[in-house]
Coordinates of C-alpha atoms in Angstrom, one line a residue:
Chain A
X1 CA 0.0 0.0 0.0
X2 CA 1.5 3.5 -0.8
X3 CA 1.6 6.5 1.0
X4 CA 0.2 9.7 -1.5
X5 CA 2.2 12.5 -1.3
X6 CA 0.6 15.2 -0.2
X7 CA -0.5 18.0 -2.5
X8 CA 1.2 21.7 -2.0
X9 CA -2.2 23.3 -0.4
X10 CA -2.5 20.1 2.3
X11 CA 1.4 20.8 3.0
X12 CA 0.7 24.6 3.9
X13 CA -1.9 23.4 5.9
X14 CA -0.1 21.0 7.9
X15 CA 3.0 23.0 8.3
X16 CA 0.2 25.9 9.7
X17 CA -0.8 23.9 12.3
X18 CA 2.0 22.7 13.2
X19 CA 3.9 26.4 13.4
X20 CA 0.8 27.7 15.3
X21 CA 1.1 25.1 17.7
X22 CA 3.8 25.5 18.8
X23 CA 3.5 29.3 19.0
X24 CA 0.7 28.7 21.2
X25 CA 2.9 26.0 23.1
X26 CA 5.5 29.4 23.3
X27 CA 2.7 31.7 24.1
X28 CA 1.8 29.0 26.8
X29 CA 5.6 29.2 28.3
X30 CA 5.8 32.8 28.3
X31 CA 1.8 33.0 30.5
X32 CA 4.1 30.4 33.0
X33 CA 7.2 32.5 32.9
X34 CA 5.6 35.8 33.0
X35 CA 3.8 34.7 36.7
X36 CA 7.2 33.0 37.9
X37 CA 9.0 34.8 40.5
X38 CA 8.1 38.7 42.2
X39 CA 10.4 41.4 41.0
X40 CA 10.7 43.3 37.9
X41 CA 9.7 40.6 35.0
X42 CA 10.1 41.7 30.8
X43 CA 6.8 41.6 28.8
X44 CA 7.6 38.3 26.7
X45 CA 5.0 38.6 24.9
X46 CA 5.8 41.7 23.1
X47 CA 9.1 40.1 21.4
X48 CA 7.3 36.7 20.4
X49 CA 4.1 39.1 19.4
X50 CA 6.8 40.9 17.0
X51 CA 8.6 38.2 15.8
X52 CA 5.4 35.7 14.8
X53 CA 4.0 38.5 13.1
X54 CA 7.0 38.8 11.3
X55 CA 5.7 36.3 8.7
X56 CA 1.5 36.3 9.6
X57 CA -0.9 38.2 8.3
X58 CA -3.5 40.9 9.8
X59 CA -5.8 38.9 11.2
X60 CA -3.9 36.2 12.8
X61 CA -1.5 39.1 14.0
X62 CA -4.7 41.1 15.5
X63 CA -6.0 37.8 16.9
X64 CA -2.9 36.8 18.2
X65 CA -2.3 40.2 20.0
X66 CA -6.1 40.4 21.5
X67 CA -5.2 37.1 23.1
X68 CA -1.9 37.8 24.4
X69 CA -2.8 41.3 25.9
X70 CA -5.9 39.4 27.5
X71 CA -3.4 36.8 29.2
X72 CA -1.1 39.2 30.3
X73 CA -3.9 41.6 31.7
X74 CA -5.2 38.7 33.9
X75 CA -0.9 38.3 34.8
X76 CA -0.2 41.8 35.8
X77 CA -4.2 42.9 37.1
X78 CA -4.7 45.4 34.7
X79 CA -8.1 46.3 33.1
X80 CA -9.0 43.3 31.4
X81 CA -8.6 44.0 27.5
X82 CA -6.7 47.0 28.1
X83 CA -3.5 45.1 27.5
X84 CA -5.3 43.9 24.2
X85 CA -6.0 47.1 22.7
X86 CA -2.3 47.9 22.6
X87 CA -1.2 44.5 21.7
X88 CA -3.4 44.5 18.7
X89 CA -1.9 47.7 17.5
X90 CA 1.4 46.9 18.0
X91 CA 0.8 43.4 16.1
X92 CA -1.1 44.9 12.7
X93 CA 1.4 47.1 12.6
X94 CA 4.3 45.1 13.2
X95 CA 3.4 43.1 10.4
X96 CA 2.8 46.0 8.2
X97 CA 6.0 46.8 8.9
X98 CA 8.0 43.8 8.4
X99 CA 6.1 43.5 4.6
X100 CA 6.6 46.9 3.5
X101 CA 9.8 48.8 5.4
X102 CA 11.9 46.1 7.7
X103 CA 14.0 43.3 7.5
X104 CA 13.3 40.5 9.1
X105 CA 16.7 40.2 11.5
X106 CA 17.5 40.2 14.9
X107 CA 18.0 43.6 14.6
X108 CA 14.8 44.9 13.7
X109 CA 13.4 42.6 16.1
X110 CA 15.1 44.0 19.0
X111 CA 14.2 47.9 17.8
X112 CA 10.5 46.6 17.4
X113 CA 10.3 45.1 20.8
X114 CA 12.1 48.1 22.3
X115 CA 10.0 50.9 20.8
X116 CA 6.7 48.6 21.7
X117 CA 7.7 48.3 25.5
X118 CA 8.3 51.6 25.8
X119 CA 5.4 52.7 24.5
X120 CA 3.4 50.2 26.6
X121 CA 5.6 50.8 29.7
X122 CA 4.7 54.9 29.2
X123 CA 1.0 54.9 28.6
X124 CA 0.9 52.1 31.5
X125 CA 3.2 54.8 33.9
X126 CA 0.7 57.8 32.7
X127 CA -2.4 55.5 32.9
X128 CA -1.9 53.9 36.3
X129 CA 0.2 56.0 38.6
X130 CA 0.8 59.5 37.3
X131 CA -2.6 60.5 36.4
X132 CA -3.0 59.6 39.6
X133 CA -0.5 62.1 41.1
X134 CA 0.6 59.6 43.4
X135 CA 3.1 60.6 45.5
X136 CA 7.1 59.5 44.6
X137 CA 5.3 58.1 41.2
X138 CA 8.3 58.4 39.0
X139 CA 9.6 55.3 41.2
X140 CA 7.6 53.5 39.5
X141 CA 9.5 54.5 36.2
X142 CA 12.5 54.1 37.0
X143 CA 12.2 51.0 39.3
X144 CA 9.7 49.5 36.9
X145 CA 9.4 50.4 33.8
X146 CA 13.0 50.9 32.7
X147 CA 14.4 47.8 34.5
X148 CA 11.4 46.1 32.4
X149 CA 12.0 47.6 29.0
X150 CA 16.0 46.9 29.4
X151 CA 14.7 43.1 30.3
X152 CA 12.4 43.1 27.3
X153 CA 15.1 44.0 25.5
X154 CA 17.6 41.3 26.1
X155 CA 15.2 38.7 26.0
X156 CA 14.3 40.0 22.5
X157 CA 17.1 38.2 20.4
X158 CA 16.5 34.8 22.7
X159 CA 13.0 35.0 21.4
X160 CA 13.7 35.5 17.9
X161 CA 16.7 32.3 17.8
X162 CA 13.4 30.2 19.0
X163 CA 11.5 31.3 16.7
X164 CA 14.1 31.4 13.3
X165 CA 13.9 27.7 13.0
X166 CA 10.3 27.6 13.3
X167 CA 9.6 29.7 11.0
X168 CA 12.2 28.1 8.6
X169 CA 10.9 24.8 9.2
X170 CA 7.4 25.2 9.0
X171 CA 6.9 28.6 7.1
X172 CA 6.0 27.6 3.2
X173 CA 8.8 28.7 0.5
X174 CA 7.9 31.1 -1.4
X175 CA 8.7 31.5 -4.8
X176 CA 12.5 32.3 -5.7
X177 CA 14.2 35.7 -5.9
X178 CA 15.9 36.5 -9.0
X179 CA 19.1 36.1 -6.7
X180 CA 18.1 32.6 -5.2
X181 CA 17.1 31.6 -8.7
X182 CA 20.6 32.3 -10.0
X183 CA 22.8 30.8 -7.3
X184 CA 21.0 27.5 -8.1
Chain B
X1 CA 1.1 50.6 3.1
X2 CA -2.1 53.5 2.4
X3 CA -3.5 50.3 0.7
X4 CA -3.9 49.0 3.8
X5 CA -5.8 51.7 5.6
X6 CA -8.0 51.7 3.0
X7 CA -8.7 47.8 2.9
X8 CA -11.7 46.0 4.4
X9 CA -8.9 43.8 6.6
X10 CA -8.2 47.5 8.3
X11 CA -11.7 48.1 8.9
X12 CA -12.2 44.5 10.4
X13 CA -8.8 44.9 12.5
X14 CA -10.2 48.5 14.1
X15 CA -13.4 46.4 14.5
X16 CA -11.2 43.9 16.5
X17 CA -9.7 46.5 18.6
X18 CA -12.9 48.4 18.6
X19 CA -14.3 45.1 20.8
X20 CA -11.5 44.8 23.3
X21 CA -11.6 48.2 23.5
X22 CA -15.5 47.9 24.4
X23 CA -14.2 44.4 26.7
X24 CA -11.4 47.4 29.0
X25 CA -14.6 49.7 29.4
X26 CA -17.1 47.1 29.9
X27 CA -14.8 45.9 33.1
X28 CA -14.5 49.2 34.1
X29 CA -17.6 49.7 34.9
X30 CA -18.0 46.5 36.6
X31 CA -16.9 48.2 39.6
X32 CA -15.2 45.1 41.4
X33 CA -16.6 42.7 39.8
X34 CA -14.9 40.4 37.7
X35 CA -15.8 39.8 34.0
X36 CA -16.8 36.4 32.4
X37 CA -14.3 37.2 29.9
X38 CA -11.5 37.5 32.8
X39 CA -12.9 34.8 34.7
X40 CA -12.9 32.2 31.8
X41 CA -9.5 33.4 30.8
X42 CA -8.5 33.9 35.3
X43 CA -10.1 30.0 35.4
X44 CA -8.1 28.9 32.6
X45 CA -4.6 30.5 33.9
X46 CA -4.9 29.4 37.6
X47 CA -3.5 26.5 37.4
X48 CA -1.1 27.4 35.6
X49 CA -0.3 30.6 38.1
X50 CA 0.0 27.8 40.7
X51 CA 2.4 25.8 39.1
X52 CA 4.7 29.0 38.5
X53 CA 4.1 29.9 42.1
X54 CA 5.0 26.8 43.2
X55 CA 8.2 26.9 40.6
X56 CA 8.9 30.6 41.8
X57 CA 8.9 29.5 45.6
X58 CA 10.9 26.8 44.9
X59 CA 13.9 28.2 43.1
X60 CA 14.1 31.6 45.2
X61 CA 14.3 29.5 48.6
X62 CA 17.2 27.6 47.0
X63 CA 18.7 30.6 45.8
X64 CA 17.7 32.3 48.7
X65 CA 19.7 30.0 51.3
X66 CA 22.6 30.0 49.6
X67 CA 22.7 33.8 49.0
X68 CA 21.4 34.6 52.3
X69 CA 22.8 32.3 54.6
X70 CA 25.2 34.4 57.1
X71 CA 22.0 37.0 57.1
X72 CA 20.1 34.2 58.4
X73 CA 22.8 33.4 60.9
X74 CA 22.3 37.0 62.1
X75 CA 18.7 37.3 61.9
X76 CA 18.5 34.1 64.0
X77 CA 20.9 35.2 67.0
X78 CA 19.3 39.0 67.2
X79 CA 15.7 37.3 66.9
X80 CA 16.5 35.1 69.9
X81 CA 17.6 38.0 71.5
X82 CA 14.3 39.3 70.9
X83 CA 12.4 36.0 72.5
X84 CA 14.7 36.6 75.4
X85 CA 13.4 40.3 75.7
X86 CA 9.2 39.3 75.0
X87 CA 9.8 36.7 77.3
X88 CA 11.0 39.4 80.2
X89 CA 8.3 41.6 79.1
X90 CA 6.0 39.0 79.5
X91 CA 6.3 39.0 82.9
X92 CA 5.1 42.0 83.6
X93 CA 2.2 41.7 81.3
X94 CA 0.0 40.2 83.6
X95 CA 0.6 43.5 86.2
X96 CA -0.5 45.5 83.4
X97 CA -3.4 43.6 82.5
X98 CA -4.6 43.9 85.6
X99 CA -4.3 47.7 86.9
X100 CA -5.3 48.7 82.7
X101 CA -8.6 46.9 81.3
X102 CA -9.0 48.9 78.3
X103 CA -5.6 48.5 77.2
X104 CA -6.2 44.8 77.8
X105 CA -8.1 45.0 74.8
X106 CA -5.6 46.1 71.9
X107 CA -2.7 43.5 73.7
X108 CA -5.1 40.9 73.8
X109 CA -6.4 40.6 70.2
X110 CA -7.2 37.1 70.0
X111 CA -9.4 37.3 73.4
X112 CA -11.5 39.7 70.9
X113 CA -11.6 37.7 67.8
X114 CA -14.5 35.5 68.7
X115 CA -17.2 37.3 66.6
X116 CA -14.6 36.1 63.2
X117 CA -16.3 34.4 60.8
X118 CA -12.7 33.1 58.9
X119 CA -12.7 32.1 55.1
X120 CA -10.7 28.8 54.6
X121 CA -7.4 28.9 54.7
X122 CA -6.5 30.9 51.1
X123 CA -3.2 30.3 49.3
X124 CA -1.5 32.9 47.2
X125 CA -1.5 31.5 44.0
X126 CA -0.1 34.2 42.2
X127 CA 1.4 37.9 42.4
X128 CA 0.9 41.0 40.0
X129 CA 3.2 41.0 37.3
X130 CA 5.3 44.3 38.4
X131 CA 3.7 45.5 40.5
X132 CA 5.0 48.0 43.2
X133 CA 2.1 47.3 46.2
X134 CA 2.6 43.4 46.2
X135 CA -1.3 42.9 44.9
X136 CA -2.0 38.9 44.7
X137 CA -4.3 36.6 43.5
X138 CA -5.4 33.9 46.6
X139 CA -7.3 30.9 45.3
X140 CA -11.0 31.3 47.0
X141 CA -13.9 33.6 46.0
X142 CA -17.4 34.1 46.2
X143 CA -18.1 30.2 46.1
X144 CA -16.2 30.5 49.9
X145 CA -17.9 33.6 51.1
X146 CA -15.7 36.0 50.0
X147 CA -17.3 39.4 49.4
X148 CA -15.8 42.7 47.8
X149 CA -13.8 44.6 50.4
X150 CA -13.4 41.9 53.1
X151 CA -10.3 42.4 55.3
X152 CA -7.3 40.0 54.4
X153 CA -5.4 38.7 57.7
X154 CA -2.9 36.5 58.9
X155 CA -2.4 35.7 62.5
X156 CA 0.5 38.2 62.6
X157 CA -1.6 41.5 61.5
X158 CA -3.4 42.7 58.3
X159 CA -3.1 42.2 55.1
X160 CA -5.4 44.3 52.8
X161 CA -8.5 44.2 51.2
X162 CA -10.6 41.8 48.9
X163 CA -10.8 44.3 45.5
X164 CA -12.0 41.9 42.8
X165 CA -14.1 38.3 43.4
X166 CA -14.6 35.8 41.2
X167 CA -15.8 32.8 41.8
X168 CA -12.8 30.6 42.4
X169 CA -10.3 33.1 43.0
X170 CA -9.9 36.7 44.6
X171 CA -7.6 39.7 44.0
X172 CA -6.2 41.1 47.6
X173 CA -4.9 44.9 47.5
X174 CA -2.1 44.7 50.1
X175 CA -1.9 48.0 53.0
X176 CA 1.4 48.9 50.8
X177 CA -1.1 50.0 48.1
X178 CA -2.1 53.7 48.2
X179 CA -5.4 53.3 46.8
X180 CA -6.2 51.8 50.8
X181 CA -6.3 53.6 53.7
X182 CA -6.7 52.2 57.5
X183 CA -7.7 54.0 60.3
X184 CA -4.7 53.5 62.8
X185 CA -4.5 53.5 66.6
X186 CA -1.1 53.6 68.5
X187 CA -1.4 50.8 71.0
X188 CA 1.3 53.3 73.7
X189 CA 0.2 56.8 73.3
X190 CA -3.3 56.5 71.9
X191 CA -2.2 58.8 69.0
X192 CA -4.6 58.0 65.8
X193 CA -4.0 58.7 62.2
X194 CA -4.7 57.4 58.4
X195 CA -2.1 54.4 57.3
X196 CA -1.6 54.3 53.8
X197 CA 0.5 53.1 51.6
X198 CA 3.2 55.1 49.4
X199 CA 5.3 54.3 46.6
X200 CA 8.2 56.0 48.1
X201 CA 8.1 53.3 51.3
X202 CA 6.0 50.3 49.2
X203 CA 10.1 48.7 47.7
X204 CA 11.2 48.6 51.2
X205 CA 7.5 46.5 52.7
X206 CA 6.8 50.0 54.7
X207 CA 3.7 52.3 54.9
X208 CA 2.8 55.6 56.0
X209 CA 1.0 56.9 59.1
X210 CA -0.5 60.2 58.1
X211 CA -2.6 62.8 59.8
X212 CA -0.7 62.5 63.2
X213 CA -1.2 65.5 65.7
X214 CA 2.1 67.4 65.7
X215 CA 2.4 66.5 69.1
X216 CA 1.6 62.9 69.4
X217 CA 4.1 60.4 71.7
X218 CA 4.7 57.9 68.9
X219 CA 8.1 56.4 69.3
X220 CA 10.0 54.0 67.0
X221 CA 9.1 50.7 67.8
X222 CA 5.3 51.7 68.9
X223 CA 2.8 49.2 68.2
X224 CA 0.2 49.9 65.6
X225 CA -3.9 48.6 65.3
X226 CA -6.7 49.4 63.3
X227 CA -9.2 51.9 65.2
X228 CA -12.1 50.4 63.3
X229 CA -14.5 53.0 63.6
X230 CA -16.2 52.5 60.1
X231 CA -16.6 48.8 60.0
X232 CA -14.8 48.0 57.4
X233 CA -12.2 46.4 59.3
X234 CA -12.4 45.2 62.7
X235 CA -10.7 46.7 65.7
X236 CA -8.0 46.4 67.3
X237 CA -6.3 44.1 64.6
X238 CA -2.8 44.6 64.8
X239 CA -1.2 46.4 61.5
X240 CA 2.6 46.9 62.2
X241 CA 5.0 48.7 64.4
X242 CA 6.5 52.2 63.7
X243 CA 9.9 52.6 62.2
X244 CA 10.2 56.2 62.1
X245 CA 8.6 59.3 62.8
X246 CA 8.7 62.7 61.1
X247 CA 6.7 66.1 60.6
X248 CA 5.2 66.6 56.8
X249 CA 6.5 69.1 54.9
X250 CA 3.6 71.1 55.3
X251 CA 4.7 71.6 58.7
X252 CA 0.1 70.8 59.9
X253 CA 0.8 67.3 60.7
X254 CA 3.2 64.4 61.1
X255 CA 3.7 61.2 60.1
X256 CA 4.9 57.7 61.2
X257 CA 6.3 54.9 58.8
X258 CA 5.0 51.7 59.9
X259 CA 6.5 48.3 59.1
X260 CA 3.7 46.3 58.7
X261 CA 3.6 43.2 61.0
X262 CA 3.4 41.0 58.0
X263 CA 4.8 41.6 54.9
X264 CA 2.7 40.9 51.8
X265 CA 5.5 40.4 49.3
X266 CA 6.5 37.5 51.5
X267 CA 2.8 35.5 52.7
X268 CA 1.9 32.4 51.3
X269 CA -1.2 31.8 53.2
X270 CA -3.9 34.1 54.4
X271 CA -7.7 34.1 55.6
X272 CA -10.5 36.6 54.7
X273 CA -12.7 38.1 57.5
X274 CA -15.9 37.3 55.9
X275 CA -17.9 38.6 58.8
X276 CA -17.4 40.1 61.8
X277 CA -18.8 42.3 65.3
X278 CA -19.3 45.7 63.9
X279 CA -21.4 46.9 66.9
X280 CA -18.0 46.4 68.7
X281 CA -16.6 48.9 66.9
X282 CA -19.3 51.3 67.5
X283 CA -18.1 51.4 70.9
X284 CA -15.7 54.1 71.8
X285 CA -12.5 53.0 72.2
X286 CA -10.8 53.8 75.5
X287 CA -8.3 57.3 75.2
X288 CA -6.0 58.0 76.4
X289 CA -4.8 61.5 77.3
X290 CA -3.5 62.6 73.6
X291 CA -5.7 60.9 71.0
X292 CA -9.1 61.3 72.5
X293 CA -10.6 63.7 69.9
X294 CA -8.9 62.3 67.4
X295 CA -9.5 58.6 68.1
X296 CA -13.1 60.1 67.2
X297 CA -12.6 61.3 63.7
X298 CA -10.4 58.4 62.7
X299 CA -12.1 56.0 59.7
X300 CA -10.8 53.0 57.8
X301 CA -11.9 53.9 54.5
X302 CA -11.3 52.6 51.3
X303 CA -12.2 53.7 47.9
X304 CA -16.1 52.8 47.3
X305 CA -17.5 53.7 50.9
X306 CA -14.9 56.7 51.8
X307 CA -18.3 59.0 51.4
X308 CA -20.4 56.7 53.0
X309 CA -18.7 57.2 56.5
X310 CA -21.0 59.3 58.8
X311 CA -18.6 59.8 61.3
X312 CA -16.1 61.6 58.8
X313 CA -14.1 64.6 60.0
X314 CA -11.6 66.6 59.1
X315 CA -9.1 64.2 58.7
X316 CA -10.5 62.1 56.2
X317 CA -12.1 64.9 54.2
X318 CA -8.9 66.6 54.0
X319 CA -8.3 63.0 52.5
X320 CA -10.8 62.4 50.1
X321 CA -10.0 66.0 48.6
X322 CA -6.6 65.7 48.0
X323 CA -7.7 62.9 46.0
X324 CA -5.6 60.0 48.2
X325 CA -8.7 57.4 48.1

């Protein structure tokens, strides 16, 4: 009995499942790490938000951030969905990004992730303490939010290495540069 | 890329946001409550915020002994020191008891307790992703009696507050948090103020006293309860013992930083006062010389019910307007 090869469209469609599995599997880590320990933790979702949607679409990248912003929401007690709203942004337009304007490199990655937390760190500092006027708020700032964008940060390239061969492995090819054609 | 803002994918994506968006305000106004949405998603996580808390706890008491050890050492010889000292003053407790009944009352806090109606035993299954005040999640909720706003002890002192129920699970705002404020009684001089926590003291475990008469007697190492006078937490609970004493800069009042007698960044198991005497705390509490018309206008107020006290005064107005609840 032989085994039929399978057609290009069932290939994508196994190779999809299998890559968003184990982005969820990483999304899953990252809701464990994210509640391990009590000091200063990075936002690891914002570097594995940036890289998936490195290669996804709009929808999957708008999904992907309403359901990571809702996770970490419920992690750090924050209005639930709040979280979402910025993670959806920074999704949709990370992957408008990496289509039209960016390389996809560890480079870009890290600027991506950096410029993200601090935006969410800022709005999160204006939003929850110093609209407040609480008193000694800009501890907060620099006792929070900068020890978590430097971790962010750092964590950044780690993030991207796991997720390189994923997306090399599982991502369907897409049709040859010129240059690619040639070297063959 | 103006393709893209023009595209129906860009509409459906702001319709996407549009509904989370509509999910942050929707929780807003549930004013304590928790949301389904949150509580499928809290329900979900939980066990999974256990096993990381159990993880966490792990690791850091490993790392913890090794790094800490010769602290430990220390801690361990001036603590029995301290035994050696409670024990003498022990001694002389039962003198005082005697010739001072109403002081009997704020030493002998578990003599009092009997009107508690305790909530399980809760674990802390998981803390606030960075979070200065030490806000955690404990693993009962409403199915266990817990209501919005219930007091959260050990049997060292307070904790906090309940803030948000859900069913399974309950989010506990800690004394370090500003957003809470506790009416406070000095055990020794009868001196009464406002504890509250600030982010200046909240790194170190620490909290403020505020709206202390100029002139009060509080000393460093002065013992510190809850006055109770608005029900909201019982009386005569013990909160901490005071570190340091200072005049504001306004130069009206003074303040006392209190090292709370147990320190929420550290607990790993807590009960909820689900019910308790509040016609005890109607009662006057006995003054002494210094605090007796302040003893009075002291309130433990938090945020939803800080207009609701009849019995506010000066104090806490001066509080609610400067917009500290």
């Amino acid at each position: 009995m032989s085994i039929k090869p399978m057609t290009r469209i069932q290939k994508i469609r196994y190779y999809a499942v299998i890559r968003w599995a184990l982005y969820i599997f990483l999304i899953f880590v990252s809701a464990i790490l994210i509640n391990v320990g009590k000091g200063v933790k990075p936002i690891y979702f914002i570097p594995l938000c940036v890289c998936i949607c490195m290669n996804e679409g709009e929808y999957p990248a708008a999904f992907l951030g309403g359901i990571c912003g809702l996770i970490f929401d419920e992690a750090s007690g924050k209005i639930f969905g709040y979280s979402s709203v910025m993670f959806i942004i920074f999704c949709v337009s990370a992957t408008i990004l990496f289509r039209h304007l960016l390389f996809q490199n560890a480079v870009n990655v890290i600027a991506l992730s950096a410029v993200y937390t601090a935006t969410y760190q800022i709005l999160d500092y204006f939003f929850y303490y110093a609209m407040w006027d609480y008193e000694n708020s800009g501890y907060v700032f620099s006792h929070i939010s900068i020890p978590c964008i430097f971790y962010t940060i750092i964590i950044s390239p780690i993030v991207y290495l796991i997720i390189k061969p994923i997306v090399k492995r599982f991502y369907p090819k897409k049709a040859k540069t010129i240059e690619e054609a040639m070297k063959v | 890329m103006n393709q893209f803002f023009k595209s129906f994918k860009f509409k459906v994506i702001v319709c996407i946001t549009a509904f989370f968006l509509g999910m942050a305000l929707y929780s807003v106004t549930k004013d304590g409550k928790t949301s389904e949405g949150s509580q499928l998603i809290g329900t979900v996580l939980n066990p999974v915020k256990r096993f990381s808390n159990v993880i966490s706890d792990k690791v850091s008491l490993v790392i913890d002994l090794f790094a800490n050890s010769e602290e430990y050492v220390e801690e361990n010889r001036k603590l029995k020191e301290q035994v050696a000292d409670l024990n003498n003053r022990l001694i002389d407790y039962e003198d005082i008891k005697s010739e001072n009944e109403d002081l009997r009352k704020f030493i002998g806090i578990k003599e009092e307790n009997e009107d508690f109606v305790l909530s399980p035993p809760c674990t802390v299954i998981s803390r606030m992703t960075n979070d200065p005040y030490g806000t955690f999640v404990i693993d009962r909720g409403s199915n266990d009696g817990i209501k919005l706003y219930d007091p959260v002890v050990t049997s060292e002192g307070l904790v906090g507050i309940i803030t948000e129920v859900a069913k399974s699970y309950a989010t506990v705002r800690t004394i370090l948090s500003p957003d809470l404020s506790v009416g406070g009684l000095c055990v020794e001089s009868r001196d009464t103020g406002i504890i509250e926590g600030s982010l200046t003291y909240a790194s170190s475990g620490k909290c403020k006293m505020i709206y202390l008469d100029k002139n009060n007697k509080i000393k460093k190492g002065d013992l510190i309860i809850t006055s109770g006078n608005s029900g909201q937490f019982p009386q005569g609970y013990v909160i901490g013992n005071v570190t340091e004493t200072g005049i504001e800069e306004s130069g009206l009042t003074a303040y006392a930083i209190i090292e709370p007698a147990v320190n929420p960044n550290k607990i790993t198991n807590v009960m909820v006062i689900t019910e308790f005497d509040k016609t005890e705390n109607e009662n006057q509490i006995p003054t002494g010389n210094i605090g007796e018309e302040t003893t009075e206008n002291t309130t433990d107020t938090t945020e939803p019910d800080s207009t609701d006290n009849t019995d506010a005064t000066e104090n806490t107005e001066e509080t609610t307007e400067s917009g500290e609840y």
